[in-house]
Amino acid sequence: EFPDTGQYTVTLKVNYDELCFDSVIGEIHIKQETTIYIPSSFTPNGDGKNEIFKVYGEGISNDSFEMHIWNRWGQEVFRSRSIDIGWDGKYFNGDPAPEDVYVYVITYKDIYGVMHNKNNDQHNIYKFGPWNNITGLSYYGIGDITLIR
């Protein structure tokens, strides 16, 4: 177990039946894991709690992040190109969106730009894996978010 990410020197020592001894020294690089948390609901009702639907994670490149949200009729109600900007439950014109279930698509690369095929434990993720679209983004998540007022 390693305490943090970084470069480490490791030694493997082998002893076979007290007759044969050998060792090898090598370098390994421990990279940061990519983690993502996508809430299943939010409550933009003005009480100051859980007001924004926002994705949280580590090891995600903000340069490639995109989030799109649609209502049940397929109308886009929100889009963001920054993991730091979430949906406040309002339409583009500023009117509050009604209580409902909305569909999102989230795309991003990890900080290493490496293609992954990773399943998410979230119950509201329908599909999670590589997406070879024209933007070349490495991950995508399709799921739903419940807006509660």
PDB file of C-alpha atoms in Angstrom:
ATOM      1  CA  GLU A   1       0.000   0.000   0.000  1.00  0.00           C
ATOM      2  CA  PHE A   2       1.284   3.466  -0.914  1.00  0.00           C
ATOM      3  CA  PRO A   3       0.465   6.615   1.072  1.00  0.00           C
ATOM      4  CA  ASP A   4      -0.030   8.891  -1.945  1.00  0.00           C
ATOM      5  CA  THR A   5       0.311   9.196  -5.695  1.00  0.00           C
ATOM      6  CA  GLY A   6       3.823   9.522  -7.121  1.00  0.00           C
ATOM      7  CA  GLN A   7       6.936   7.622  -8.112  1.00  0.00           C
ATOM      8  CA  TYR A   8       8.165   4.809  -5.829  1.00  0.00           C
ATOM      9  CA  THR A   9      11.152   2.478  -5.865  1.00  0.00           C
ATOM     10  CA  VAL A  10      10.184  -1.107  -5.037  1.00  0.00           C
ATOM     11  CA  THR A  11      12.278  -4.205  -4.387  1.00  0.00           C
ATOM     12  CA  LEU A  12      11.142  -7.780  -4.925  1.00  0.00           C
ATOM     13  CA  LYS A  13      13.157 -10.383  -3.041  1.00  0.00           C
ATOM     14  CA  VAL A  14      12.786 -14.094  -3.751  1.00  0.00           C
ATOM     15  CA  ASN A  15      14.075 -16.962  -1.636  1.00  0.00           C
ATOM     16  CA  TYR A  16      13.443 -20.486  -2.912  1.00  0.00           C
ATOM     17  CA  ASP A  17      13.954 -23.235  -0.366  1.00  0.00           C
ATOM     18  CA  GLU A  18      16.987 -21.445   1.141  1.00  0.00           C
ATOM     19  CA  LEU A  19      18.970 -22.451  -1.978  1.00  0.00           C
ATOM     20  CA  CYS A  20      18.271 -19.749  -4.479  1.00  0.00           C
ATOM     21  CA  PHE A  21      18.107 -16.030  -3.708  1.00  0.00           C
ATOM     22  CA  ASP A  22      17.343 -13.186  -6.111  1.00  0.00           C
ATOM     23  CA  SER A  23      16.039  -9.656  -6.102  1.00  0.00           C
ATOM     24  CA  VAL A  24      15.002  -7.010  -8.565  1.00  0.00           C
ATOM     25  CA  ILE A  25      14.531  -3.265  -8.100  1.00  0.00           C
ATOM     26  CA  GLY A  26      12.095  -1.239 -10.173  1.00  0.00           C
ATOM     27  CA  GLU A  27      10.172   2.023 -10.330  1.00  0.00           C
ATOM     28  CA  ILE A  28       6.387   2.215 -10.243  1.00  0.00           C
ATOM     29  CA  HIS A  29       4.142   5.205 -10.728  1.00  0.00           C
ATOM     30  CA  ILE A  30       0.950   5.395  -8.639  1.00  0.00           C
ATOM     31  CA  LYS A  31      -1.626   7.527 -10.467  1.00  0.00           C
ATOM     32  CA  GLN A  32      -4.653   9.297  -9.053  1.00  0.00           C
ATOM     33  CA  GLU A  33      -7.881   7.334  -9.443  1.00  0.00           C
ATOM     34  CA  THR A  34     -10.804   8.836 -11.287  1.00  0.00           C
ATOM     35  CA  THR A  35     -13.913   8.939  -9.110  1.00  0.00           C
ATOM     36  CA  ILE A  36     -17.279  10.496  -9.838  1.00  0.00           C
ATOM     37  CA  TYR A  37     -20.388  11.128  -7.780  1.00  0.00           C
ATOM     38  CA  ILE A  38     -23.654  12.029  -9.497  1.00  0.00           C
ATOM     39  CA  PRO A  39     -26.595  12.775  -7.179  1.00  0.00           C
ATOM     40  CA  SER A  40     -29.986  11.210  -7.911  1.00  0.00           C
ATOM     41  CA  SER A  41     -32.065  14.237  -6.839  1.00  0.00           C
ATOM     42  CA  PHE A  42     -31.859  17.873  -5.774  1.00  0.00           C
ATOM     43  CA  THR A  43     -34.196  20.447  -4.206  1.00  0.00           C
ATOM     44  CA  PRO A  44     -33.871  23.986  -5.615  1.00  0.00           C
ATOM     45  CA  ASN A  45     -36.547  25.380  -3.270  1.00  0.00           C
ATOM     46  CA  GLY A  46     -34.662  28.304  -1.730  1.00  0.00           C
ATOM     47  CA  ASP A  47     -33.885  26.727   1.663  1.00  0.00           C
ATOM     48  CA  GLY A  48     -30.121  26.814   0.996  1.00  0.00           C
ATOM     49  CA  LYS A  49     -29.756  23.019   1.070  1.00  0.00           C
ATOM     50  CA  ASN A  50     -29.136  20.845  -1.993  1.00  0.00           C
ATOM     51  CA  GLU A  51     -29.988  23.736  -4.350  1.00  0.00           C
ATOM     52  CA  ILE A  52     -27.723  22.782  -7.287  1.00  0.00           C
ATOM     53  CA  PHE A  53     -27.432  19.543  -9.282  1.00  0.00           C
ATOM     54  CA  LYS A  54     -23.676  19.204  -9.592  1.00  0.00           C
ATOM     55  CA  VAL A  55     -21.236  16.414 -10.366  1.00  0.00           C
ATOM     56  CA  TYR A  56     -18.360  15.833  -7.941  1.00  0.00           C
ATOM     57  CA  GLY A  57     -15.217  13.815  -8.458  1.00  0.00           C
ATOM     58  CA  GLU A  58     -11.459  13.509  -8.511  1.00  0.00           C
ATOM     59  CA  GLY A  59      -9.117  13.013 -11.423  1.00  0.00           C
ATOM     60  CA  ILE A  60     -11.536  14.591 -13.929  1.00  0.00           C
ATOM     61  CA  SER A  61     -10.193  16.993 -16.538  1.00  0.00           C
ATOM     62  CA  ASN A  62     -12.272  20.189 -16.492  1.00  0.00           C
ATOM     63  CA  ASP A  63     -11.052  20.980 -20.034  1.00  0.00           C
ATOM     64  CA  SER A  64     -13.190  18.189 -21.485  1.00  0.00           C
ATOM     65  CA  PHE A  65     -16.202  18.149 -19.134  1.00  0.00           C
ATOM     66  CA  GLU A  66     -19.700  18.573 -20.602  1.00  0.00           C
ATOM     67  CA  MET A  67     -23.126  18.100 -19.036  1.00  0.00           C
ATOM     68  CA  HIS A  68     -26.455  18.332 -20.879  1.00  0.00           C
ATOM     69  CA  ILE A  69     -29.892  17.988 -19.258  1.00  0.00           C
ATOM     70  CA  TRP A  70     -33.205  17.446 -21.077  1.00  0.00           C
ATOM     71  CA  ASN A  71     -36.822  17.342 -19.976  1.00  0.00           C
ATOM     72  CA  ARG A  72     -39.163  14.441 -20.767  1.00  0.00           C
ATOM     73  CA  TRP A  73     -40.054  16.007 -24.147  1.00  0.00           C
ATOM     74  CA  GLY A  74     -36.444  16.109 -25.280  1.00  0.00           C
ATOM     75  CA  GLN A  75     -35.948  19.858 -24.833  1.00  0.00           C
ATOM     76  CA  GLU A  76     -32.517  20.803 -23.526  1.00  0.00           C
ATOM     77  CA  VAL A  77     -32.965  22.728 -20.270  1.00  0.00           C
ATOM     78  CA  PHE A  78     -29.313  23.079 -19.186  1.00  0.00           C
ATOM     79  CA  ARG A  79     -25.744  22.681 -20.405  1.00  0.00           C
ATOM     80  CA  SER A  80     -22.365  23.216 -18.782  1.00  0.00           C
ATOM     81  CA  ARG A  81     -18.759  22.844 -19.864  1.00  0.00           C
ATOM     82  CA  SER A  82     -17.355  23.028 -16.337  1.00  0.00           C
ATOM     83  CA  ILE A  83     -17.595  20.502 -13.513  1.00  0.00           C
ATOM     84  CA  ASP A  84     -17.776  23.535 -11.183  1.00  0.00           C
ATOM     85  CA  ILE A  85     -21.048  24.822 -12.715  1.00  0.00           C
ATOM     86  CA  GLY A  86     -24.202  22.874 -11.886  1.00  0.00           C
ATOM     87  CA  TRP A  87     -27.903  23.232 -12.695  1.00  0.00           C
ATOM     88  CA  ASP A  88     -29.987  25.460 -10.419  1.00  0.00           C
ATOM     89  CA  GLY A  89     -33.305  23.979 -11.616  1.00  0.00           C
ATOM     90  CA  LYS A  90     -34.128  26.876 -13.942  1.00  0.00           C
ATOM     91  CA  TYR A  91     -34.678  26.985 -17.677  1.00  0.00           C
ATOM     92  CA  PHE A  92     -32.319  29.017 -19.877  1.00  0.00           C
ATOM     93  CA  ASN A  93     -34.744  31.975 -19.630  1.00  0.00           C
ATOM     94  CA  GLY A  94     -34.599  31.915 -15.798  1.00  0.00           C
ATOM     95  CA  ASP A  95     -38.041  30.392 -15.167  1.00  0.00           C
ATOM     96  CA  PRO A  96     -38.071  27.573 -12.598  1.00  0.00           C
ATOM     97  CA  ALA A  97     -38.391  24.091 -14.073  1.00  0.00           C
ATOM     98  CA  PRO A  98     -41.233  21.997 -12.611  1.00  0.00           C
ATOM     99  CA  GLU A  99     -40.792  18.989 -10.342  1.00  0.00           C
ATOM    100  CA  ASP A 100     -40.002  16.105 -12.664  1.00  0.00           C
ATOM    101  CA  VAL A 101     -37.396  13.573 -13.704  1.00  0.00           C
ATOM    102  CA  TYR A 102     -34.819  14.930 -16.164  1.00  0.00           C
ATOM    103  CA  VAL A 103     -32.294  13.039 -18.293  1.00  0.00           C
ATOM    104  CA  TYR A 104     -28.614  13.976 -18.361  1.00  0.00           C
ATOM    105  CA  VAL A 105     -25.582  13.072 -20.451  1.00  0.00           C
ATOM    106  CA  ILE A 106     -22.177  13.760 -18.909  1.00  0.00           C
ATOM    107  CA  THR A 107     -18.933  13.401 -20.862  1.00  0.00           C
ATOM    108  CA  TYR A 108     -15.360  13.897 -19.687  1.00  0.00           C
ATOM    109  CA  LYS A 109     -11.765  12.694 -19.784  1.00  0.00           C
ATOM    110  CA  ASP A 110      -9.665  11.833 -16.800  1.00  0.00           C
ATOM    111  CA  ILE A 111      -6.597  13.955 -16.020  1.00  0.00           C
ATOM    112  CA  TYR A 112      -4.376  11.525 -17.943  1.00  0.00           C
ATOM    113  CA  GLY A 113      -6.545  11.532 -21.093  1.00  0.00           C
ATOM    114  CA  VAL A 114      -6.740   7.733 -20.897  1.00  0.00           C
ATOM    115  CA  MET A 115      -9.695   5.861 -22.406  1.00  0.00           C
ATOM    116  CA  HIS A 116     -11.574   3.858 -19.782  1.00  0.00           C
ATOM    117  CA  ASN A 117     -14.529   1.514 -19.653  1.00  0.00           C
ATOM    118  CA  LYS A 118     -15.735   1.844 -16.099  1.00  0.00           C
ATOM    119  CA  ASN A 119     -19.110   0.956 -14.644  1.00  0.00           C
ATOM    120  CA  ASN A 120     -20.626   3.254 -12.017  1.00  0.00           C
ATOM    121  CA  ASP A 121     -22.296   1.928  -8.869  1.00  0.00           C
ATOM    122  CA  GLN A 122     -24.969   4.624  -8.993  1.00  0.00           C
ATOM    123  CA  HIS A 123     -28.468   3.185  -9.411  1.00  0.00           C
ATOM    124  CA  ASN A 124     -29.458   6.035 -11.713  1.00  0.00           C
ATOM    125  CA  ILE A 125     -26.684   5.454 -14.285  1.00  0.00           C
ATOM    126  CA  TYR A 126     -28.034   3.640 -17.308  1.00  0.00           C
ATOM    127  CA  LYS A 127     -24.750   3.383 -19.159  1.00  0.00           C
ATOM    128  CA  PHE A 128     -21.196   4.338 -18.371  1.00  0.00           C
ATOM    129  CA  GLY A 129     -18.234   3.744 -20.624  1.00  0.00           C
ATOM    130  CA  PRO A 130     -16.134   5.020 -23.529  1.00  0.00           C
ATOM    131  CA  TRP A 131     -17.752   7.300 -26.070  1.00  0.00           C
ATOM    132  CA  ASN A 132     -15.944   7.801 -29.370  1.00  0.00           C
ATOM    133  CA  ASN A 133     -17.810  10.857 -30.594  1.00  0.00           C
ATOM    134  CA  ILE A 134     -16.366  13.764 -32.531  1.00  0.00           C
ATOM    135  CA  THR A 135     -15.150  15.457 -29.344  1.00  0.00           C
ATOM    136  CA  GLY A 136     -13.144  12.358 -28.385  1.00  0.00           C
ATOM    137  CA  LEU A 137     -14.320  12.401 -24.772  1.00  0.00           C
ATOM    138  CA  SER A 138     -13.329   9.367 -22.778  1.00  0.00           C
ATOM    139  CA  TYR A 139     -16.254   8.769 -20.430  1.00  0.00           C
ATOM    140  CA  TYR A 140     -19.942   9.227 -20.684  1.00  0.00           C
ATOM    141  CA  GLY A 141     -22.777   8.817 -18.244  1.00  0.00           C
ATOM    142  CA  ILE A 142     -26.447   8.727 -19.110  1.00  0.00           C
ATOM    143  CA  GLY A 143     -28.886   8.859 -16.261  1.00  0.00           C
ATOM    144  CA  ASP A 144     -31.712  10.735 -14.627  1.00  0.00           C
ATOM    145  CA  ILE A 145     -32.042  13.391 -11.959  1.00  0.00           C
ATOM    146  CA  THR A 146     -35.191  14.117  -9.949  1.00  0.00           C
ATOM    147  CA  LEU A 147     -35.995  17.770  -9.314  1.00  0.00           C
ATOM    148  CA  ILE A 148     -37.988  18.198  -6.082  1.00  0.00           C
ATOM    149  CA  ARG A 149     -39.337  21.579  -4.959  1.00  0.00           C
TER     150      ARG A 149
END
